[in-house]
mmCIF file with all atom_site columns, C-alpha atoms in Angstrom:
data_model
loop_
_atom_site.group_PDB
_atom_site.id
_atom_site.type_symbol
_atom_site.label_atom_id
_atom_site.label_alt_id
_atom_site.label_comp_id
_atom_site.label_asym_id
_atom_site.label_entity_id
_atom_site.label_seq_id
_atom_site.pdbx_PDB_ins_code
_atom_site.Cartn_x
_atom_site.Cartn_y
_atom_site.Cartn_z
_atom_site.occupancy
_atom_site.B_iso_or_equiv
_atom_site.pdbx_formal_charge
_atom_site.auth_seq_id
_atom_site.auth_comp_id
_atom_site.auth_asym_id
_atom_site.auth_atom_id
_atom_site.pdbx_PDB_model_num
ATOM 1   C CA . MET A 1 1   ? -1.976 5.004   -16.388 1.00 0.00 ? 20  MET A CA 1
ATOM 2   C CA . LEU A 1 2   ? -3.368 3.288   -13.307 1.00 0.00 ? 21  LEU A CA 1
ATOM 3   C CA . LYS A 1 3   ? -0.499 0.856   -12.303 1.00 0.00 ? 22  LYS A CA 1
ATOM 4   C CA . LEU A 1 4   ? 2.099  4.092   -13.242 1.00 0.00 ? 23  LEU A CA 1
ATOM 5   C CA . LEU A 1 5   ? 0.348  5.735   -10.150 1.00 0.00 ? 24  LEU A CA 1
ATOM 6   C CA . GLU A 1 6   ? 0.293  3.236   -8.191  1.00 0.00 ? 25  GLU A CA 1
ATOM 7   C CA . THR A 1 7   ? 3.904  2.390   -9.241  1.00 0.00 ? 26  THR A CA 1
ATOM 8   C CA . LEU A 1 8   ? 5.035  5.747   -7.815  1.00 0.00 ? 27  LEU A CA 1
ATOM 9   C CA . LYS A 1 9   ? 3.060  5.505   -4.862  1.00 0.00 ? 28  LYS A CA 1
ATOM 10  C CA . ASP A 1 10  ? 4.886  1.830   -4.047  1.00 0.00 ? 29  ASP A CA 1
ATOM 11  C CA . SER A 1 11  ? 7.831  3.449   -4.177  1.00 0.00 ? 30  SER A CA 1
ATOM 12  C CA . ALA A 1 12  ? 6.833  6.624   -2.559  1.00 0.00 ? 31  ALA A CA 1
ATOM 13  C CA . GLU A 1 13  ? 5.959  4.360   0.592   1.00 0.00 ? 32  GLU A CA 1
ATOM 14  C CA . SER A 1 14  ? 9.125  2.586   0.575   1.00 0.00 ? 33  SER A CA 1
ATOM 15  C CA . SER A 1 15  ? 10.551 5.548   0.617   1.00 0.00 ? 34  SER A CA 1
ATOM 16  C CA . PHE A 1 16  ? 9.448  7.159   3.445   1.00 0.00 ? 35  PHE A CA 1
ATOM 17  C CA . ASP A 1 17  ? 9.985  4.144   5.034   1.00 0.00 ? 36  ASP A CA 1
ATOM 18  C CA . SER A 1 18  ? 13.248 3.958   4.745   1.00 0.00 ? 37  SER A CA 1
ATOM 19  C CA . ALA A 1 19  ? 14.046 7.433   5.302   1.00 0.00 ? 38  ALA A CA 1
ATOM 20  C CA . ALA A 1 20  ? 12.109 6.697   8.239   1.00 0.00 ? 39  ALA A CA 1
ATOM 21  C CA . LEU A 1 21  ? 14.106 3.909   9.491   1.00 0.00 ? 40  LEU A CA 1
ATOM 22  C CA . ARG A 1 22  ? 17.884 6.125   8.206   1.00 0.00 ? 41  ARG A CA 1
ATOM 23  C CA . VAL A 1 23  ? 16.684 8.834   10.910  1.00 0.00 ? 42  VAL A CA 1
ATOM 24  C CA . GLU A 1 24  ? 15.565 6.391   13.677  1.00 0.00 ? 43  GLU A CA 1
ATOM 25  C CA . ASN A 1 25  ? 19.325 5.009   13.272  1.00 0.00 ? 44  ASN A CA 1
ATOM 26  C CA . VAL A 1 26  ? 21.007 8.120   13.531  1.00 0.00 ? 45  VAL A CA 1
ATOM 27  C CA . HIS A 1 27  ? 19.492 9.822   15.937  1.00 0.00 ? 46  HIS A CA 1
ATOM 28  C CA . ARG A 1 28  ? 20.014 6.870   18.336  1.00 0.00 ? 47  ARG A CA 1
ATOM 29  C CA . LEU A 1 29  ? 23.667 7.295   17.105  1.00 0.00 ? 48  LEU A CA 1
ATOM 30  C CA . ILE A 1 30  ? 23.752 10.330  17.840  1.00 0.00 ? 49  ILE A CA 1
ATOM 31  C CA . GLY A 1 31  ? 21.829 9.643   20.721  1.00 0.00 ? 50  GLY A CA 1
ATOM 32  C CA . GLY A 1 32  ? 24.107 7.528   23.137  1.00 0.00 ? 51  GLY A CA 1
ATOM 33  C CA . TYR A 1 33  ? 26.874 9.042   21.662  1.00 0.00 ? 52  TYR A CA 1
ATOM 34  C CA . VAL A 1 34  ? 25.376 12.593  23.349  1.00 0.00 ? 53  VAL A CA 1
ATOM 35  C CA . GLY A 1 35  ? 24.177 10.389  26.224  1.00 0.00 ? 54  GLY A CA 1
ATOM 36  C CA . ALA A 1 36  ? 27.860 8.563   26.989  1.00 0.00 ? 55  ALA A CA 1
ATOM 37  C CA . ARG A 1 37  ? 29.901 11.335  27.527  1.00 0.00 ? 56  ARG A CA 1
ATOM 38  C CA . ALA A 1 38  ? 26.654 13.544  29.752  1.00 0.00 ? 57  ALA A CA 1
ATOM 39  C CA . ARG A 1 39  ? 27.121 10.003  31.442  1.00 0.00 ? 58  ARG A CA 1
ATOM 40  C CA . ARG A 1 40  ? 30.936 11.004  32.132  1.00 0.00 ? 59  ARG A CA 1
ATOM 41  C CA . LEU A 1 41  ? 29.768 14.278  32.872  1.00 0.00 ? 60  LEU A CA 1
ATOM 42  C CA . ARG A 1 42  ? 27.894 13.804  35.908  1.00 0.00 ? 61  ARG A CA 1
ATOM 43  C CA . GLY A 1 43  ? 31.101 11.795  36.969  1.00 0.00 ? 62  GLY A CA 1
ATOM 44  C CA . GLN A 1 44  ? 29.061 8.454   36.336  1.00 0.00 ? 63  GLN A CA 1
ATOM 45  C CA . THR A 1 45  ? 31.617 5.437   36.264  1.00 0.00 ? 64  THR A CA 1
ATOM 46  C CA . LYS A 1 46  ? 32.052 2.437   33.358  1.00 0.00 ? 65  LYS A CA 1
ATOM 47  C CA . SER A 1 47  ? 31.387 -1.236  36.334  1.00 0.00 ? 66  SER A CA 1
ATOM 48  C CA . GLU A 1 48  ? 33.099 -4.037  36.319  1.00 0.00 ? 67  GLU A CA 1
ATOM 49  C CA . ALA A 1 49  ? 30.584 -5.601  34.110  1.00 0.00 ? 68  ALA A CA 1
ATOM 50  C CA . THR A 1 50  ? 31.165 -3.908  31.274  1.00 0.00 ? 69  THR A CA 1
ATOM 51  C CA . PRO A 1 51  ? 32.729 -4.588  27.362  1.00 0.00 ? 70  PRO A CA 1
ATOM 52  C CA . ALA A 1 52  ? 36.235 -3.847  27.281  1.00 0.00 ? 71  ALA A CA 1
ATOM 53  C CA . LYS A 1 53  ? 34.204 -1.725  24.309  1.00 0.00 ? 72  LYS A CA 1
ATOM 54  C CA . SER A 1 54  ? 31.695 -0.071  25.875  1.00 0.00 ? 73  SER A CA 1
ATOM 55  C CA . PRO A 1 55  ? 28.750 2.998   23.942  1.00 0.00 ? 74  PRO A CA 1
ATOM 56  C CA . ASP A 1 56  ? 30.965 5.290   26.534  1.00 0.00 ? 75  ASP A CA 1
ATOM 57  C CA . ASP A 1 57  ? 34.035 4.708   24.255  1.00 0.00 ? 76  ASP A CA 1
ATOM 58  C CA . VAL A 1 58  ? 31.910 5.448   21.288  1.00 0.00 ? 77  VAL A CA 1
ATOM 59  C CA . SER A 1 59  ? 34.019 8.811   19.675  1.00 0.00 ? 78  SER A CA 1
ATOM 60  C CA . ILE A 1 60  ? 32.537 11.839  17.318  1.00 0.00 ? 79  ILE A CA 1
ATOM 61  C CA . TYR A 1 61  ? 34.168 10.231  14.382  1.00 0.00 ? 80  TYR A CA 1
ATOM 62  C CA . ASP A 1 62  ? 32.768 6.635   14.675  1.00 0.00 ? 81  ASP A CA 1
ATOM 63  C CA . VAL A 1 63  ? 29.193 8.761   15.144  1.00 0.00 ? 82  VAL A CA 1
ATOM 64  C CA . ILE A 1 64  ? 30.333 10.845  11.688  1.00 0.00 ? 83  ILE A CA 1
ATOM 65  C CA . ARG A 1 65  ? 31.203 7.254   10.731  1.00 0.00 ? 84  ARG A CA 1
ATOM 66  C CA . GLY A 1 66  ? 27.412 5.751   11.148  1.00 0.00 ? 85  GLY A CA 1
ATOM 67  C CA . VAL A 1 67  ? 26.113 8.764   9.699   1.00 0.00 ? 86  VAL A CA 1
ATOM 68  C CA . ASN A 1 68  ? 27.778 8.224   6.427   1.00 0.00 ? 87  ASN A CA 1
ATOM 69  C CA . ARG A 1 69  ? 26.855 4.929   6.542   1.00 0.00 ? 88  ARG A CA 1
ATOM 70  C CA . GLU A 1 70  ? 23.575 5.341   7.114   1.00 0.00 ? 89  GLU A CA 1
ATOM 71  C CA . ILE A 1 71  ? 24.077 7.734   5.048   1.00 0.00 ? 90  ILE A CA 1
ATOM 72  C CA . GLY A 1 72  ? 25.033 5.986   2.174   1.00 0.00 ? 91  GLY A CA 1
ATOM 73  C CA . GLU A 1 73  ? 22.126 3.255   3.003   1.00 0.00 ? 92  GLU A CA 1
ATOM 74  C CA . PHE A 1 74  ? 19.614 5.461   1.846   1.00 0.00 ? 93  PHE A CA 1
ATOM 75  C CA . GLY A 1 75  ? 20.802 6.416   -1.052  1.00 0.00 ? 94  GLY A CA 1
ATOM 76  C CA . THR A 1 76  ? 21.018 2.304   -1.950  1.00 0.00 ? 95  THR A CA 1
ATOM 77  C CA . ASP A 1 77  ? 17.850 2.081   -0.733  1.00 0.00 ? 96  ASP A CA 1
ATOM 78  C CA . MET A 1 78  ? 16.761 4.621   -3.499  1.00 0.00 ? 97  MET A CA 1
ATOM 79  C CA . PHE A 1 79  ? 18.882 3.393   -5.635  1.00 0.00 ? 98  PHE A CA 1
ATOM 80  C CA . GLU A 1 80  ? 17.040 -0.696  -5.818  1.00 0.00 ? 99  GLU A CA 1
ATOM 81  C CA . ILE A 1 81  ? 13.781 1.045   -5.471  1.00 0.00 ? 100 ILE A CA 1
ATOM 82  C CA . ILE A 1 82  ? 14.321 3.181   -8.005  1.00 0.00 ? 101 ILE A CA 1
ATOM 83  C CA . ASP A 1 83  ? 15.548 0.236   -10.060 1.00 0.00 ? 102 ASP A CA 1
ATOM 84  C CA . ASP A 1 84  ? 12.052 -1.804  -8.802  1.00 0.00 ? 103 ASP A CA 1
ATOM 85  C CA . ALA A 1 85  ? 9.434  0.378   -10.503 1.00 0.00 ? 104 ALA A CA 1
ATOM 86  C CA . ARG A 1 86  ? 11.602 0.837   -13.741 1.00 0.00 ? 105 ARG A CA 1
ATOM 87  C CA . ALA A 1 87  ? 11.464 -3.131  -13.955 1.00 0.00 ? 106 ALA A CA 1
ATOM 88  C CA . ARG A 1 88  ? 8.098  -3.046  -12.753 1.00 0.00 ? 107 ARG A CA 1
ATOM 89  C CA . ARG A 1 89  ? 7.136  -0.596  -15.618 1.00 0.00 ? 108 ARG A CA 1
ATOM 90  C CA . GLU A 1 90  ? 8.574  -1.960  -17.857 1.00 0.00 ? 109 GLU A CA 1
ATOM 91  C CA . ALA A 1 91  ? 7.370  -5.959  -17.333 1.00 0.00 ? 110 ALA A CA 1
ATOM 92  C CA . GLU A 1 92  ? 4.027  -4.465  -17.334 1.00 0.00 ? 111 GLU A CA 1
ATOM 93  C CA . LYS A 1 93  ? 5.406  -3.100  -21.088 1.00 0.00 ? 112 LYS A CA 1
ATOM 94  C CA . GLN A 1 94  ? 6.064  -6.827  -22.358 1.00 0.00 ? 113 GLN A CA 1
ATOM 95  C CA . ALA A 1 95  ? 3.095  -7.644  -20.845 1.00 0.00 ? 114 ALA A CA 1
ATOM 96  C CA . SER A 1 96  ? 0.325  -5.125  -22.113 1.00 0.00 ? 115 SER A CA 1
ATOM 97  C CA . SER A 1 97  ? 2.511  -5.194  -25.965 1.00 0.00 ? 116 SER A CA 1
ATOM 98  C CA . LYS A 1 98  ? 2.056  -9.306  -25.786 1.00 0.00 ? 117 LYS A CA 1
ATOM 99  C CA . SER A 1 99  ? -2.098 -8.820  -24.612 1.00 0.00 ? 118 SER A CA 1
ATOM 100 C CA . SER A 1 100 ? -2.178 -6.437  -27.507 1.00 0.00 ? 119 SER A CA 1
ATOM 101 C CA . ASP A 1 101 ? 0.106  -8.372  -29.683 1.00 0.00 ? 120 ASP A CA 1
ATOM 102 C CA . ARG A 1 102 ? -3.112 -11.484 -28.770 1.00 0.00 ? 121 ARG A CA 1
ATOM 103 C CA . ASP A 1 103 ? -5.794 -9.390  -30.019 1.00 0.00 ? 122 ASP A CA 1
ATOM 104 C CA . ASP A 1 104 ? -4.528 -9.058  -33.368 1.00 0.00 ? 123 ASP A CA 1
#
């Protein structure tokens, strides 16, 4: 029972860590887009030293695709966490059944 609770705790911790990372990435995507638009409205121009595709050139559709990727990556992270927890529980079950076979 204690090992199951530990597995659940580890899974929850990994899930929250992944969620925080993905939310941060989405925030940066949206913040970069809004900041670029605000600079354009204030009349700031791009300097000559900026690359051909600067953050100011990002369209809202690029932001939406980035957010979609982050959501997909979060889903992938969740599947991996669930799969890892399941594999860990199976390994623990097998280890406990082998040790009970030796005791008999």
